[in-house]
Coordinates of C-alpha atoms in Angstrom, one line a residue:
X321 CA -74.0 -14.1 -10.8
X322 CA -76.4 -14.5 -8.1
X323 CA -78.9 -17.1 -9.6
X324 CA -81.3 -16.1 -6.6
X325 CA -82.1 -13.2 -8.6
X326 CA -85.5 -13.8 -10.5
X327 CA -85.5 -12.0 -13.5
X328 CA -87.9 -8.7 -14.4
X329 CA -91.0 -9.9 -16.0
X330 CA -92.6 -7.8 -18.9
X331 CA -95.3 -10.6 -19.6
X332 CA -96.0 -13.7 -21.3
X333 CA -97.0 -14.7 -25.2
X334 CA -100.1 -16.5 -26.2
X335 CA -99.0 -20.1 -25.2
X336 CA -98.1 -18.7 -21.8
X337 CA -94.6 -18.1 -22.1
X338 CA -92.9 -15.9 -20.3
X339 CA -91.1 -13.3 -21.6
X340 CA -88.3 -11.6 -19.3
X341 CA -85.5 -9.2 -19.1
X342 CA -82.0 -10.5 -17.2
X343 CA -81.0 -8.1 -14.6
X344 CA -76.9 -9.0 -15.9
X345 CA -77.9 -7.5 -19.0
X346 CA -80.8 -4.7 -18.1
X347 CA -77.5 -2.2 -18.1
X348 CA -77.4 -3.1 -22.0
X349 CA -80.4 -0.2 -22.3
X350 CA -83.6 -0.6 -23.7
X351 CA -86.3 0.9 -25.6
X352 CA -89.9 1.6 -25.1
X353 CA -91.8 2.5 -28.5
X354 CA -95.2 3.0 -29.3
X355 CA -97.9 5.5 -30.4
X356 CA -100.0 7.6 -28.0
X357 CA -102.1 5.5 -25.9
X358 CA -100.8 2.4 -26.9
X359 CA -99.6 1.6 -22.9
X360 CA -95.5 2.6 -23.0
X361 CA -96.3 4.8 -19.5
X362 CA -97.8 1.2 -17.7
X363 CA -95.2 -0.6 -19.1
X364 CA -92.5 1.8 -17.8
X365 CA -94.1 1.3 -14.5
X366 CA -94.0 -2.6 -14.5
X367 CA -90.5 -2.8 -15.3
X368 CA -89.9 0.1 -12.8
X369 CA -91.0 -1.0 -10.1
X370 CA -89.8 -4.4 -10.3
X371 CA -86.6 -2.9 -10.7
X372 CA -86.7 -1.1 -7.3
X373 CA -87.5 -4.0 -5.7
X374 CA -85.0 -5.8 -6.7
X375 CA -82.6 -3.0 -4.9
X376 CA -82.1 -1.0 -7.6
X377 CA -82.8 2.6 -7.6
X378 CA -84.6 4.6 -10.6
X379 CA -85.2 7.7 -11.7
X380 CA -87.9 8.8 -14.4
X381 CA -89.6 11.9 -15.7
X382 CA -93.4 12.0 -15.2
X383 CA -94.6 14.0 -18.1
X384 CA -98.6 13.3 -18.0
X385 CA -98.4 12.9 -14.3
X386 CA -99.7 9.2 -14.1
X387 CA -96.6 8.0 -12.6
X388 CA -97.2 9.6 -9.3
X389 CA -99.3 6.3 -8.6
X390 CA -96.2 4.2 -8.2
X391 CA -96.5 6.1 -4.3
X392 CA -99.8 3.8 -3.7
X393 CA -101.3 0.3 -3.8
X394 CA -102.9 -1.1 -6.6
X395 CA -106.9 -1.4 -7.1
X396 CA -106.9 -4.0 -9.7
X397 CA -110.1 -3.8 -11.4
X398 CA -111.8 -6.1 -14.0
X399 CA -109.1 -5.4 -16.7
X400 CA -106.2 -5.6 -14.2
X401 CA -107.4 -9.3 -12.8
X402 CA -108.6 -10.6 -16.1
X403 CA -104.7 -9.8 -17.1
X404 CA -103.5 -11.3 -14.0
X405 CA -105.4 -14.2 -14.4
X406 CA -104.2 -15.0 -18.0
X407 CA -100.7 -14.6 -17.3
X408 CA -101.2 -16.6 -14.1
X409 CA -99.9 -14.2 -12.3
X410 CA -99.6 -16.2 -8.8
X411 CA -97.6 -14.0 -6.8
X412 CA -98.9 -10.6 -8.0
X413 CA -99.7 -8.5 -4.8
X414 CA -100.7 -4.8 -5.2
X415 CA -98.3 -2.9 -3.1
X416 CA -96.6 0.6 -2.9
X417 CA -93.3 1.8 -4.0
X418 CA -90.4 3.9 -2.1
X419 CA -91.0 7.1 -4.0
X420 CA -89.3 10.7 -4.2
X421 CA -91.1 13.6 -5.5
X422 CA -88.5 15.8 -7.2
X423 CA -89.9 19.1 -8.7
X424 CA -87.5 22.0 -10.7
X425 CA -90.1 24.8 -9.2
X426 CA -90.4 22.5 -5.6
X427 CA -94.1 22.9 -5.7
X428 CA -94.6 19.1 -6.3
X429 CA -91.7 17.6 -5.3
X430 CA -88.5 18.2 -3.7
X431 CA -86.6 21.4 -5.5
X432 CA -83.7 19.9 -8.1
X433 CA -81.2 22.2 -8.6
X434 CA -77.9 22.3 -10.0
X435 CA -74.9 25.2 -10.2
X436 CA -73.7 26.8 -13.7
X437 CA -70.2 25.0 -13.4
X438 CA -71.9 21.7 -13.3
X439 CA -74.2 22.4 -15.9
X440 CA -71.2 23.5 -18.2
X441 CA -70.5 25.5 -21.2
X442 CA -71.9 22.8 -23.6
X443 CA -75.4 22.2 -22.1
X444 CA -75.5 25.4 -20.7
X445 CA -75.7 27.0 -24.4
X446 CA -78.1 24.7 -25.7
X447 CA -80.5 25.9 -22.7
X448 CA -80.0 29.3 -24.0
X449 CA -80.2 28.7 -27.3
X450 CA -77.0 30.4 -28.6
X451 CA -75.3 31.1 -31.9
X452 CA -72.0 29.7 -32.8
X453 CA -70.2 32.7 -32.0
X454 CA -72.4 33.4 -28.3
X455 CA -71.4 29.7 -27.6
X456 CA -67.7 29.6 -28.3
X457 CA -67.7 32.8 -25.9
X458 CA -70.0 31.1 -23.2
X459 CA -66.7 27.9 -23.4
X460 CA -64.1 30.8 -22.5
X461 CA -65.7 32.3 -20.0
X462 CA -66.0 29.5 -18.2
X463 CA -62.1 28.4 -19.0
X464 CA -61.1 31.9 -18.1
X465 CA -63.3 31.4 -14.8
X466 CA -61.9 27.9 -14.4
X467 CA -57.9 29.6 -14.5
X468 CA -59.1 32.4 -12.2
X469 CA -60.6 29.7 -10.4
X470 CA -63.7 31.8 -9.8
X471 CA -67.0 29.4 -8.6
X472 CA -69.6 29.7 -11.2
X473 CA -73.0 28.4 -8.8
X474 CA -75.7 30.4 -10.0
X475 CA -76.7 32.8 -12.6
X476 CA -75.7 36.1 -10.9
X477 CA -72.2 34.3 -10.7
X478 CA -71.9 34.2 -14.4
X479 CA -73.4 37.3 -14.9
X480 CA -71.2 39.1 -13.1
X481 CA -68.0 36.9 -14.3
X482 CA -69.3 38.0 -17.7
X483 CA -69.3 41.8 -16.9
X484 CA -65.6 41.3 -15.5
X485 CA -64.3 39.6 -18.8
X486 CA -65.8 42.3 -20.5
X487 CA -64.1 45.2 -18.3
X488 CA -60.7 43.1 -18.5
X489 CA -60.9 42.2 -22.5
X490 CA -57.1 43.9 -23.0
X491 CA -55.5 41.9 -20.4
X492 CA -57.3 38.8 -21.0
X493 CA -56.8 39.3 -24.6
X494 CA -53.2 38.8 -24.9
X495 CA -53.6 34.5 -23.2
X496 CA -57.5 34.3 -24.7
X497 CA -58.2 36.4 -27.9
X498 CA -60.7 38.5 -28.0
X499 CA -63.7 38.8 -25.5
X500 CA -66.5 40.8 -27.7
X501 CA -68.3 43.1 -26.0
X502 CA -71.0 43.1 -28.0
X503 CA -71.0 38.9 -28.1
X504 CA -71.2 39.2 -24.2
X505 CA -73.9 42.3 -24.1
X506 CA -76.5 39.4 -25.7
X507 CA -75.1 37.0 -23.4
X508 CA -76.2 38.3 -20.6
X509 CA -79.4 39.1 -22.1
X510 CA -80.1 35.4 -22.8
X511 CA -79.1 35.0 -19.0
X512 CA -81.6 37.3 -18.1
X513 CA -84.5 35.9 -19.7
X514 CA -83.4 32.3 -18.5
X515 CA -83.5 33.5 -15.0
X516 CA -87.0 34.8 -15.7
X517 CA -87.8 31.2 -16.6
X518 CA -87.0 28.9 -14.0
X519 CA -83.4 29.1 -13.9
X520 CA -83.0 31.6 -10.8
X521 CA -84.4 29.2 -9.0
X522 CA -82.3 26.2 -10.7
X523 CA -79.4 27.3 -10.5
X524 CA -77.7 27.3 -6.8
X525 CA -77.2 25.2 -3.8
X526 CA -78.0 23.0 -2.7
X527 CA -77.5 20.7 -5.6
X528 CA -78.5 17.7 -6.2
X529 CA -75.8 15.1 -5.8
X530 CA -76.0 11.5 -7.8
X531 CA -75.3 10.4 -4.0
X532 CA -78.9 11.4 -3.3
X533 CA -80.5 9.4 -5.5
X534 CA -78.3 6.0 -5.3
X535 CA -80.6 5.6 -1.7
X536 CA -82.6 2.6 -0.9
X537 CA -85.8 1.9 1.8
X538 CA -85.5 0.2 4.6
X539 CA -86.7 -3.0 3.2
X540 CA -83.3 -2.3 0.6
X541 CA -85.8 -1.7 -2.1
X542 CA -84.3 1.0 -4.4
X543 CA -85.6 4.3 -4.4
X544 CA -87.9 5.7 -7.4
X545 CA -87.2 9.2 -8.0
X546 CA -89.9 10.8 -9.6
X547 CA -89.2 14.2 -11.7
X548 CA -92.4 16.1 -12.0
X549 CA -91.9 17.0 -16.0
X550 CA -95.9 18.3 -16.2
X551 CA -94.6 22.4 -16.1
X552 CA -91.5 21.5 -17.7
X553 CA -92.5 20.1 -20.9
X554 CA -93.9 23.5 -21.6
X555 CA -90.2 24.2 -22.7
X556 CA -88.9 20.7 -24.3
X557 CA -85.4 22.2 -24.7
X558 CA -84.7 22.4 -20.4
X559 CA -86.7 19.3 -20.2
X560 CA -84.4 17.6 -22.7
X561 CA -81.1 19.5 -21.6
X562 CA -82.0 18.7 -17.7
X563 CA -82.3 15.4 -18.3
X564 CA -78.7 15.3 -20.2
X565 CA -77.0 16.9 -17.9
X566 CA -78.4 14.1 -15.1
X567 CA -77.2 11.1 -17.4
X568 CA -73.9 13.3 -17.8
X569 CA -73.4 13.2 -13.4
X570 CA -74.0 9.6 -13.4
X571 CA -71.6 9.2 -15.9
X572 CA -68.7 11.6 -14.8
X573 CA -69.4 10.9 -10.9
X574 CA -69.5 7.0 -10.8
X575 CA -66.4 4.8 -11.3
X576 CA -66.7 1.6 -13.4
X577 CA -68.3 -1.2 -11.9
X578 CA -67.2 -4.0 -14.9
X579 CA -69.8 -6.3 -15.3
X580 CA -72.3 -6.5 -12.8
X581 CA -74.9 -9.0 -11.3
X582 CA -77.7 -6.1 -11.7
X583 CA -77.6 -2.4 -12.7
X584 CA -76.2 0.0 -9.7
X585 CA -79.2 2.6 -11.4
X586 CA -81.5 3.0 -13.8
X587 CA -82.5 6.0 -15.8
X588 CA -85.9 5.9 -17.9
X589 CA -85.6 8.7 -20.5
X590 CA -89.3 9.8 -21.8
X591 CA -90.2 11.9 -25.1
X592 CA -86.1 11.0 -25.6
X593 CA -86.9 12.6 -29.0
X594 CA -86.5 16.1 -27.5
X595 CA -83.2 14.8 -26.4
X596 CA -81.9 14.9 -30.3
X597 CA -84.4 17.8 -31.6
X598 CA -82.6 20.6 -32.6
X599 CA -79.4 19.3 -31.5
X600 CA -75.9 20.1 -32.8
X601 CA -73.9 17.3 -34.6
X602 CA -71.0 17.8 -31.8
X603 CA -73.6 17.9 -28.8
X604 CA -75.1 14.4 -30.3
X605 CA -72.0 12.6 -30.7
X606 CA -71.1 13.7 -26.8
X607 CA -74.8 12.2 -25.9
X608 CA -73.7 8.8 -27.7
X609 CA -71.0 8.6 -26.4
X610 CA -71.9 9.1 -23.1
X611 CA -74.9 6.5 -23.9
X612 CA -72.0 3.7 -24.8
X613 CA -69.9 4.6 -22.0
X614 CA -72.3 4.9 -19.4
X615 CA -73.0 1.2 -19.1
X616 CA -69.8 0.3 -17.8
X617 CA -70.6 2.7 -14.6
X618 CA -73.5 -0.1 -14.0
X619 CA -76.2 3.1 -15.1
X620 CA -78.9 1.1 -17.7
X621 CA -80.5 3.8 -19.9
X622 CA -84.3 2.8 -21.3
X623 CA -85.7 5.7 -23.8
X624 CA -89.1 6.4 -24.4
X625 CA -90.4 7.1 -27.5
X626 CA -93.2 7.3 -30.2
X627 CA -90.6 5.3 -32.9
X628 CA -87.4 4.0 -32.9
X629 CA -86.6 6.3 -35.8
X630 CA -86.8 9.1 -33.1
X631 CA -83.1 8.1 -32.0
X632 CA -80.2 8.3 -33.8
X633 CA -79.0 4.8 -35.6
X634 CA -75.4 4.7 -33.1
X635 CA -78.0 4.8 -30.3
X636 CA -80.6 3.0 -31.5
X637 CA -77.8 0.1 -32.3
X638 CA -77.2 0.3 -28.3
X639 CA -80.3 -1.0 -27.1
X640 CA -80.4 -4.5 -26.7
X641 CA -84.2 -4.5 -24.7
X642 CA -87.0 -3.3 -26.7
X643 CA -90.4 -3.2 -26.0
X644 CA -92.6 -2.1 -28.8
X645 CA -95.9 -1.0 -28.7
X646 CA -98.4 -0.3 -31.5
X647 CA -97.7 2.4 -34.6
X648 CA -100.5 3.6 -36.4
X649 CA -99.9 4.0 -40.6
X650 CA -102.7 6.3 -41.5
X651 CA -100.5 7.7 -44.1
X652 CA -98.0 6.2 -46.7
X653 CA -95.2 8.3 -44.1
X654 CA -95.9 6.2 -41.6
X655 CA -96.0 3.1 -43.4
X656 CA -92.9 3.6 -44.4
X657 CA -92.3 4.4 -40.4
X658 CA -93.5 1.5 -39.3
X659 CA -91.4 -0.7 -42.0
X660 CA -88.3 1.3 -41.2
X661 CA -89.5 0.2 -37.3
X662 CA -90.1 -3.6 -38.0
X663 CA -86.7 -3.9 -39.5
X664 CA -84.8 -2.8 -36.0
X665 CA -86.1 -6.4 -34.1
X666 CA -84.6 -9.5 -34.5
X667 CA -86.4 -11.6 -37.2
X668 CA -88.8 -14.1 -35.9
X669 CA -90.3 -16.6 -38.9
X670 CA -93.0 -17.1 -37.2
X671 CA -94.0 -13.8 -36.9
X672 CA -94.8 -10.9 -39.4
X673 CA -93.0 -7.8 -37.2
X674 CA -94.5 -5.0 -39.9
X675 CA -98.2 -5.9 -40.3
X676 CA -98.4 -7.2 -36.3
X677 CA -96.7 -3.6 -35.0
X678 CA -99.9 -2.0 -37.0
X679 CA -103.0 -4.2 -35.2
X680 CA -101.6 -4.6 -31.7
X681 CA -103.7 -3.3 -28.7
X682 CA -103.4 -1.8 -25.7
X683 CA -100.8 -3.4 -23.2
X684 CA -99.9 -5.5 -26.5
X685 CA -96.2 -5.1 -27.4
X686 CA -93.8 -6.8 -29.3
X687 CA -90.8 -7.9 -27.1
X688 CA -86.7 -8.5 -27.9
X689 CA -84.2 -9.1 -24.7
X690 CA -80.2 -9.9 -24.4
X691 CA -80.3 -13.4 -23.2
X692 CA -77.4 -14.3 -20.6
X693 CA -74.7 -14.1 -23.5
X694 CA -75.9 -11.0 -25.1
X695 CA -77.7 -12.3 -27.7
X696 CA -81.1 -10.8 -29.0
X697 CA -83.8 -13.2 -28.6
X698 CA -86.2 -13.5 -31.9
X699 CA -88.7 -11.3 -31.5
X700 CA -92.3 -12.1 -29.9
X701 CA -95.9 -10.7 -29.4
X702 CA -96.5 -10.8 -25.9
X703 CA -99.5 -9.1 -23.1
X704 CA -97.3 -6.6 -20.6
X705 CA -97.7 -7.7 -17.2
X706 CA -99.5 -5.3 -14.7
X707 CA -97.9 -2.7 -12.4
X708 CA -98.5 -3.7 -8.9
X709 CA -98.7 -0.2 -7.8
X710 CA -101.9 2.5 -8.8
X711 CA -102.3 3.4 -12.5
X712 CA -102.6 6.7 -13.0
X713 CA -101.8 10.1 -10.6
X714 CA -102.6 10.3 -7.2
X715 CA -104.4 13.4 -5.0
X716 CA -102.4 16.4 -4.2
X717 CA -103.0 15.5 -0.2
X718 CA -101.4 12.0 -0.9
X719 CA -98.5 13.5 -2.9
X720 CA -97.4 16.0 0.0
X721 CA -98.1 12.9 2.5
X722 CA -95.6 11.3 0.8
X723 CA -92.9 14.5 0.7
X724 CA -93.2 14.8 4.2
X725 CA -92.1 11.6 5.0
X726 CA -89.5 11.5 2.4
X727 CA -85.9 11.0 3.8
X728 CA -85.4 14.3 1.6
X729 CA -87.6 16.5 3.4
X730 CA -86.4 19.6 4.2
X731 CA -83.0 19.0 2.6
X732 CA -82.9 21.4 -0.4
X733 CA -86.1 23.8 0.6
X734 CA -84.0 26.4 1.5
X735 CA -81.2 28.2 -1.3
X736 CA -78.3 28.2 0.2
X737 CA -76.2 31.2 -1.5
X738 CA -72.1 31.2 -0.2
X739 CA -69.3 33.6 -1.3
X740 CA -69.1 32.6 -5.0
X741 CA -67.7 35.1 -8.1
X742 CA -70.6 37.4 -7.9
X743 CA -70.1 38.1 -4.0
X744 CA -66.0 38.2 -4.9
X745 CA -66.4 40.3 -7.6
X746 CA -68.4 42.9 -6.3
X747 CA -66.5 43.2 -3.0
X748 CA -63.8 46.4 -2.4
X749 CA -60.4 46.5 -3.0
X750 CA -58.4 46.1 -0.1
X751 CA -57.3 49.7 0.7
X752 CA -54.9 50.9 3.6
X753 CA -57.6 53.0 4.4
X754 CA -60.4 51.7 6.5
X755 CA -63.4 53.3 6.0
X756 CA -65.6 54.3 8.6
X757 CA -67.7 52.2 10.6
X758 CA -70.7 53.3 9.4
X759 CA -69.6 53.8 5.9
X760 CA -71.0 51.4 2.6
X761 CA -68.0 51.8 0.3
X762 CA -68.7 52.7 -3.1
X763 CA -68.9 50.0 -6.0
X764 CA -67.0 51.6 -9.2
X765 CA -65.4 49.9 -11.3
X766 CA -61.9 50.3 -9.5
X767 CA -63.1 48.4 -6.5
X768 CA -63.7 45.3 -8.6
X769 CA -60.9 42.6 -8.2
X770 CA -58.9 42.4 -11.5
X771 CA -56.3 40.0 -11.6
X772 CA -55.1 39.4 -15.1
X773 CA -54.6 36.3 -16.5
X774 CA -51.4 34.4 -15.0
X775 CA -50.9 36.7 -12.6
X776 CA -53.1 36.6 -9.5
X777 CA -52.7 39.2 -6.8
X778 CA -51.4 37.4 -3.3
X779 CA -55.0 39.3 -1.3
X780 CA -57.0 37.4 -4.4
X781 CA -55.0 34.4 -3.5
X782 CA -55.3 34.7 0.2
X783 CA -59.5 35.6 -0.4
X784 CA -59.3 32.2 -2.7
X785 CA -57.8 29.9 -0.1
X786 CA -60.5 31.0 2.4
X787 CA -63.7 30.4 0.0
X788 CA -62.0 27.0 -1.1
X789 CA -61.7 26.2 2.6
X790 CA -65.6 27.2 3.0
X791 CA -66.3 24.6 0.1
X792 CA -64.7 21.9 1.2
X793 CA -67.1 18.9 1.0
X794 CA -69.3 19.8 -1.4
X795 CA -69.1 19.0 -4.9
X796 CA -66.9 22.3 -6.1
X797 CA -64.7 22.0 -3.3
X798 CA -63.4 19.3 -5.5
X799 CA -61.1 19.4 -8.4
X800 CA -62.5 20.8 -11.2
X801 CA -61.7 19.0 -14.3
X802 CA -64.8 19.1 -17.4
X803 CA -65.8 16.4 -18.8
X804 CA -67.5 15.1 -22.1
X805 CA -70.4 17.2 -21.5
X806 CA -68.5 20.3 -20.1
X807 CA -69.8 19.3 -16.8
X808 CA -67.5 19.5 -13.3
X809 CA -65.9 16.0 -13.4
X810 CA -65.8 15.4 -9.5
X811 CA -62.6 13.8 -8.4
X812 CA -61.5 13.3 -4.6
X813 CA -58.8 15.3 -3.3

């Protein structure tokens, strides 16, 4: 380890003692607890930042827009310098941070957007919401379109893919079972209404690449990605699923890194609680998973939450930082919340963790790190050290200052939309009759490309060969192999 390396500073107990977080084990993931208005958004911002510069980058969800300030200098005011001042804060220096607006709609930010195939079959049906028997379906069309190696980018691709399955359920029935019609009819209706809902825009190219977001400043601070959340937390679910499927391409792109000096990125999950809201017992024993494994890949994972009972206990048992912020016990529910809370932290004799959590003010937490061997630390009441960038959101005229200069800009404005299964679908058969130059052949049902399962025709394979030749490079030109979340595990060729 590179002892150079100060560690991140979350603030400092009555006596003056500072209380820290070790960058060798900040990949150990953390949590961030506290009622509304109890200061977990400028504490996320503290620790953010000084992550960055440290040369790590980040990415975080801004749900009430305040974290847009992280773009612009500080203006300490009276509470800001009192704080500084009783922490003795020496080197504190309001500056800026590199930031990256990201946006799904790309009005305030950059547009993020992913293809179907990457999204895959598992967080692809929670988005829409499906039954049992919609979602089994939803996992065989996309095996059948993985065999007929058909590229799945946007919703029009699946769409169409669906429509084919359905005109080819006797010859796909003999290798697959049976495709219902009726099962696939609703599908597509789902797919209709999600397209009305964001993901027409969503779902396409150019995606978003974890490449793109392990990027650092000149000065070799990391890069804070910034996902404006404002619009999208108008539908938890895609808030929650997006999110997932971003943790998923860290995990399934990155190779194992061992143990290393600092975290290659780190991901700041707020409202996590959406994450396990409504979510199947197979879908959160994939996100737990993915939470335990992810760490090796050098990823830290820091939730955000109202309680600690808002995660489930095998992920709850995986965060070894916690910064917890005050619970109110207005009713004997959340007294029993807040003991249920208290009993998660390390003991500390000196300290009563249940009747503190209750009377703690603002920028007040109570703080438990790994030290160097992995150990909790006993538990302590501690002020959070200031962000050194603006608290609170910043004008629209700065935010689109700050897009243009972004190394993004212009990148992924304009959908790119290549020959995929909707454009393969709906072209002609090959006939040994040309038609005539000024001619728009006819689309029946004949025209469409049918190759049964097993047994592709050589003009599909020769069509094939040129549109895997087009997508060379980019992340389906790849080999696609799904992983735990269903998503396109991206392997060099």
């Amino acid at each position: 380890m590179n002892d150079s390396l100060p560690p991140i500073l979350i603030g400092a107990n009555s006596t003056g003692e500072q209380c820290t977080l070790s960058f060798h084990m900040a990949n150990r993931h953390g949590l961030i607890a506290g009622a509304t208005g109890t200061g977990k958004t400028v504490t996320l911002q503290a620790i953010a930042e000084q992550f960055s510069r440290a040369g790590v980058p980040v990415f975080t969800a801004d749900v009430k827009g305040d974290l847009s300030g992280m773009a612009k200098a500080g203006v300490p005011g009276t509470k800001i310098t009192q704080r500084v001042k009783d922490l003795h804060l020496s080197a504190y220096a309001p500056r800026a941070c590199p930031v990256v607006f990201w946006d799904l709609e790309g009005r305030r930010g950059h547009p993020v957007r992913t293809t179907v195939s990457e999204m895959g079959p598992m967080l692809l049906a929670r988005l829409l919401e499906l039954s049992d028997a919609q979602s089994d379906l939803l996992h065989l069309i996309f095996k059948i379109a993985d065999d007929q190696q058909m590229l799945l980018l946007d919703l029009k691709d699946l769409t169409a893919f669906c429509g084919w399955a359905e005109e080819n359920a006797a010859v796909l029935k003999k290798d697959y079972g049976s495709v219902s019609s009726s099962t696939i009819t609703s599908l597509q209706r789902k797919l209709v209404v999600l397209g009305d809902r964001g993901g027409n825009t969503f779902f396409g190219e150019p995606a978003l690449t974890v490449d793109a977001l392990l990027r650092y400043d000149m000065s070799g601070a990391g890069l804070i990605h910034i996902l404006d959340a404002h619009a999208l937390m108008e539908n938890p679910r895609q808030y929650s699923t997006f999110m997932l499927w971003l943790l998923s391409e860290l995990f399934e792109d990155l190779p194992e890194v061992g143990d290393p000096e600092k975290p290659r990125m780190v991901f700041f999950f707020d409202e996590a609680h959406l994450l396990f809201q409504d979510a199947p017992p197979a879908l959160t024993q994939k996100i737990e998973q993915v939470v335990r494994l992810i760490r090796s890949k050098g990823i830290g994972v820091y939730f955000i939450t109202q309680n600690p009972l808002d995660l489930p206990d095998n992920v709850l048992g995986q965060l070894g930082n916690r910064v917890q912020h005050a619970l109110r016990a207005f009713s004997q529910r959340d007294q029993k919340a807040v003991k249920a809370a208290a009993q998660t932290f390390p003991l500390n004799p000196g300290l009563d963790i249940e009747s503190i959590i209750t009377t703690l003010g603002v920028g007040e937490a109570l703080v438990s790190c790994l030290d160097e061997k992995g150990i909790p630390v006993p538990t302590q009441k501690i002020l959070i050290a200031p962000p050194e960038s603006f608290i609170g959101a910043i004008s629209d005229e700065d935010r689109s200052a700050q897009m243009a200069r972004s190394p993004y800009a212009g990148k992924y404005d304009t959908i790119v939309d290549r020959e995929s299964a909707y454009e393969r679908l709906r072209a002609p058969a090959p006939s040994s009759v040309s038609p005539a130059a000024n001619e728009v052949p006819a689309q029946r049902k004949s025209d469409t490309p049918r190759p049964p399962a097993g047994r592709r025709s050589d003009t599909l394979m020769q069509s094939l060969g040129k549109s895997i030749a087009r997508s060379i490079g980019s992340s389906l030109g790849r080999e696609v192999v799904r992983g735990l979340l269903g998503s396109i595990m991206k392997r060099s060729r």
